[in-house]
Amino acid sequence: MLLLKGLFKESLELYSKVLIAYQAQSDSANAGQVLSNIATAYKTMGDTKKAVIFSRYALQAVAHLKQDSIVSLLYINYCINNPSLSADSVGYYLHKSREIADRYKDEAMMVLSMQEQADYMLKQGQRQEALPLISESLSRSVSTGMEYFEINAYGLYANYYNDIPDSVVHYYKQAYQLIEEMGFSSVKVPVLKAILEFTRLSSNKADTSHIQHLISSVLTTENENLKKFIGDYVRYTAIEDDNKFLEISNRNKQTKIWLLMAAFSVTFVLLALILWQFRTTRLLNGRISEKNNHMQKALNSLEQSQTDNTRMMKIVAHDLRNPIGASLSLADLMLADPGRSMEDKNMLEMMRTSCEHSLELVSDLLQIHNRAEELKRESVDIRNLLHYCVELLHFKAAAKAQQIQLQAEPAIVYVSREKIWRVVSNLITNAIKFSATGAEILVRLQVKPDIIIISVADNGIGIPPEMKEEIFDMFTRAKRKGTAGEHSFGLGLAISKQIVEAHNGRIWYESDPGKGTTFFVELPVNIII
């Protein structure tokens, strides 16, 4: 109605509100219809570009509808709103429209599609091809009581006989008579103007004055109706705005009341929770304090027990070192006697090997449980310490035809000389043990701003991934024999980890099974030269 009255801005605003509502409800069919109406509004305003854009939006909105009867109308509107379409495109869309209309037995869309096709043909000069479509659309409109389409058909006949003024006037008068009967006041003026124009060209010019009087009367009536409509619309809009304001005001008041009630409820609940939490916390704190006391006593007892066990183990290990060392020396002396039989030598060799293993185990046991407060720290030249370790173990490596290479930067660090020597010695010994004959071992010292990193790399058998979690455990199951059958107690790496961590450092490794392993020791730097 707003669009027919020429209130374009108001009609577009209303369409926009309706479109938002349909989109919120996911109503694609009605959303597509509204978008098509917006396109028609822009076409009426003369903005063809926007008319085409919104016609395409309408088609996109209904593209996936299963119940697609609305699409028939949208195809027709797309052709009407897009005058730049080619003949093939118009034919395609109108054919699709008729297919859908036929599928849903929609006689109105079928007739409208015919009339749009006929109108396009008349504009293209295809008069004879258009005539059957005009005739059929008029026949269907009359038989089904579709007066509006019947008026359109008379208008198409008038366009067909455009070069015969009397015929044009005849058909427009038929259309006007039907308009009067049905009360279609919105199209009276365009039809009367067409009648007036062709009456002046016809043989019956005497009707000109009568038609002008009719146009004047219709325009006066339409102006009065328009004024009344605009007044009613303005009052309606004002009432609607007042209602919205009252609705918002009431909603705000209700919101405030609900917020106050919610705030009161939340405050009450919070107070109850705080009280309950206070009582619960006081009770739990008492229980936790009691359990902490029990745990502290148990921890103190365990620490004392561990200290006693460690002291006893070290005393036993220390006391065993002398007799085992004596046994080793005795075995060496007896082996040096050339008069021994081969059987005796084999027994003595077994005894000597067992004594060596026992001394290694005793040495490892004496290194267990190193604590930071027990370390005797001093300024140590780490490069010299590494050089000393490499020299000392050179002969052990030579027994397997191995080479130990040292690459070290100068650095002095505040550490326990004996303990760090033990760590490095253990890592190099492991590299010798688990590397093949003739292998090369690389010992490196890297100095960084806050740390030093000692690394020992070999080309040995490597460490399988499944041993990763156990490699630094005490008496680990990950212990293995060396490449020459060397024995392992599984204590060396665990002790090394204790020593490094007591220095606030860390130890880790990288390994490629079958290709070698590199162990890294990171220590904090105190003094660097």
mmCIF file of N, CA and C in Angstrom, residues 118 121-122 124-135 160-161 163:
data_model
loop_
_atom_site.group_PDB
_atom_site.id
_atom_site.type_symbol
_atom_site.label_atom_id
_atom_site.label_comp_id
_atom_site.label_asym_id
_atom_site.label_seq_id
_atom_site.Cartn_x
_atom_site.Cartn_y
_atom_site.Cartn_z
ATOM 1 N N ALA A 118 4.791 -12.226 -23.203
ATOM 2 C CA ALA A 118 4.165 -11.479 -24.297
ATOM 3 C C ALA A 118 4.640 -10.023 -24.296
ATOM 4 N N MET A 121 8.060 -9.833 -25.757
ATOM 5 C CA MET A 121 8.042 -10.020 -27.213
ATOM 6 C C MET A 121 7.566 -8.756 -27.917
ATOM 7 N N LEU A 122 6.558 -8.088 -27.360
ATOM 8 C CA LEU A 122 6.065 -6.843 -27.974
ATOM 9 C C LEU A 122 7.165 -5.787 -27.991
ATOM 10 N N GLN A 124 10.257 -6.367 -28.161
ATOM 11 C CA GLN A 124 11.263 -6.796 -29.130
ATOM 12 C C GLN A 124 10.733 -6.780 -30.556
ATOM 13 N N GLY A 125 9.445 -6.380 -30.742
ATOM 14 C CA GLY A 125 8.868 -6.317 -32.087
ATOM 15 C C GLY A 125 8.317 -7.641 -32.581
ATOM 16 N N GLN A 126 8.214 -8.645 -31.688
ATOM 17 C CA GLN A 126 7.709 -9.970 -32.077
ATOM 18 C C GLN A 126 6.193 -10.002 -31.843
ATOM 19 N N ARG A 127 5.461 -9.215 -32.594
ATOM 20 C CA ARG A 127 4.031 -9.002 -32.361
ATOM 21 C C ARG A 127 3.213 -10.281 -32.592
ATOM 22 N N GLN A 128 3.457 -10.967 -33.721
ATOM 23 C CA GLN A 128 2.670 -12.151 -34.049
ATOM 24 C C GLN A 128 2.906 -13.281 -33.047
ATOM 25 N N GLU A 129 4.166 -13.404 -32.555
ATOM 26 C CA GLU A 129 4.470 -14.440 -31.563
ATOM 27 C C GLU A 129 3.813 -14.128 -30.219
ATOM 28 N N ALA A 130 3.624 -12.842 -29.925
ATOM 29 C CA ALA A 130 3.055 -12.437 -28.641
ATOM 30 C C ALA A 130 1.541 -12.639 -28.595
ATOM 31 N N LEU A 131 0.861 -12.518 -29.769
ATOM 32 C CA LEU A 131 -0.605 -12.522 -29.807
ATOM 33 C C LEU A 131 -1.225 -13.785 -29.191
ATOM 34 N N PRO A 132 -0.735 -15.006 -29.505
ATOM 35 C CA PRO A 132 -1.353 -16.208 -28.888
ATOM 36 C C PRO A 132 -1.229 -16.204 -27.363
ATOM 37 N N LEU A 133 -0.095 -15.718 -26.857
ATOM 38 C CA LEU A 133 0.100 -15.679 -25.409
ATOM 39 C C LEU A 133 -0.878 -14.703 -24.760
ATOM 40 N N ILE A 134 -1.111 -13.532 -25.415
ATOM 41 C CA ILE A 134 -2.052 -12.543 -24.884
ATOM 42 C C ILE A 134 -3.465 -13.133 -24.867
ATOM 43 N N SER A 135 -3.815 -13.775 -25.953
ATOM 44 C CA SER A 135 -5.155 -14.348 -26.072
ATOM 45 C C SER A 135 -5.376 -15.426 -25.022
ATOM 46 N N TYR A 160 -0.443 -4.285 -28.356
ATOM 47 C CA TYR A 160 -0.349 -5.007 -29.625
ATOM 48 C C TYR A 160 -0.890 -4.140 -30.764
ATOM 49 N N TYR A 161 -2.030 -3.429 -30.527
ATOM 50 C CA TYR A 161 -2.639 -2.586 -31.551
ATOM 51 C C TYR A 161 -2.179 -1.135 -31.408
ATOM 52 N N ASP A 163 -0.529 0.817 -33.099
ATOM 53 C CA ASP A 163 -0.592 1.676 -34.286
ATOM 54 C C ASP A 163 -2.031 1.925 -34.761
#
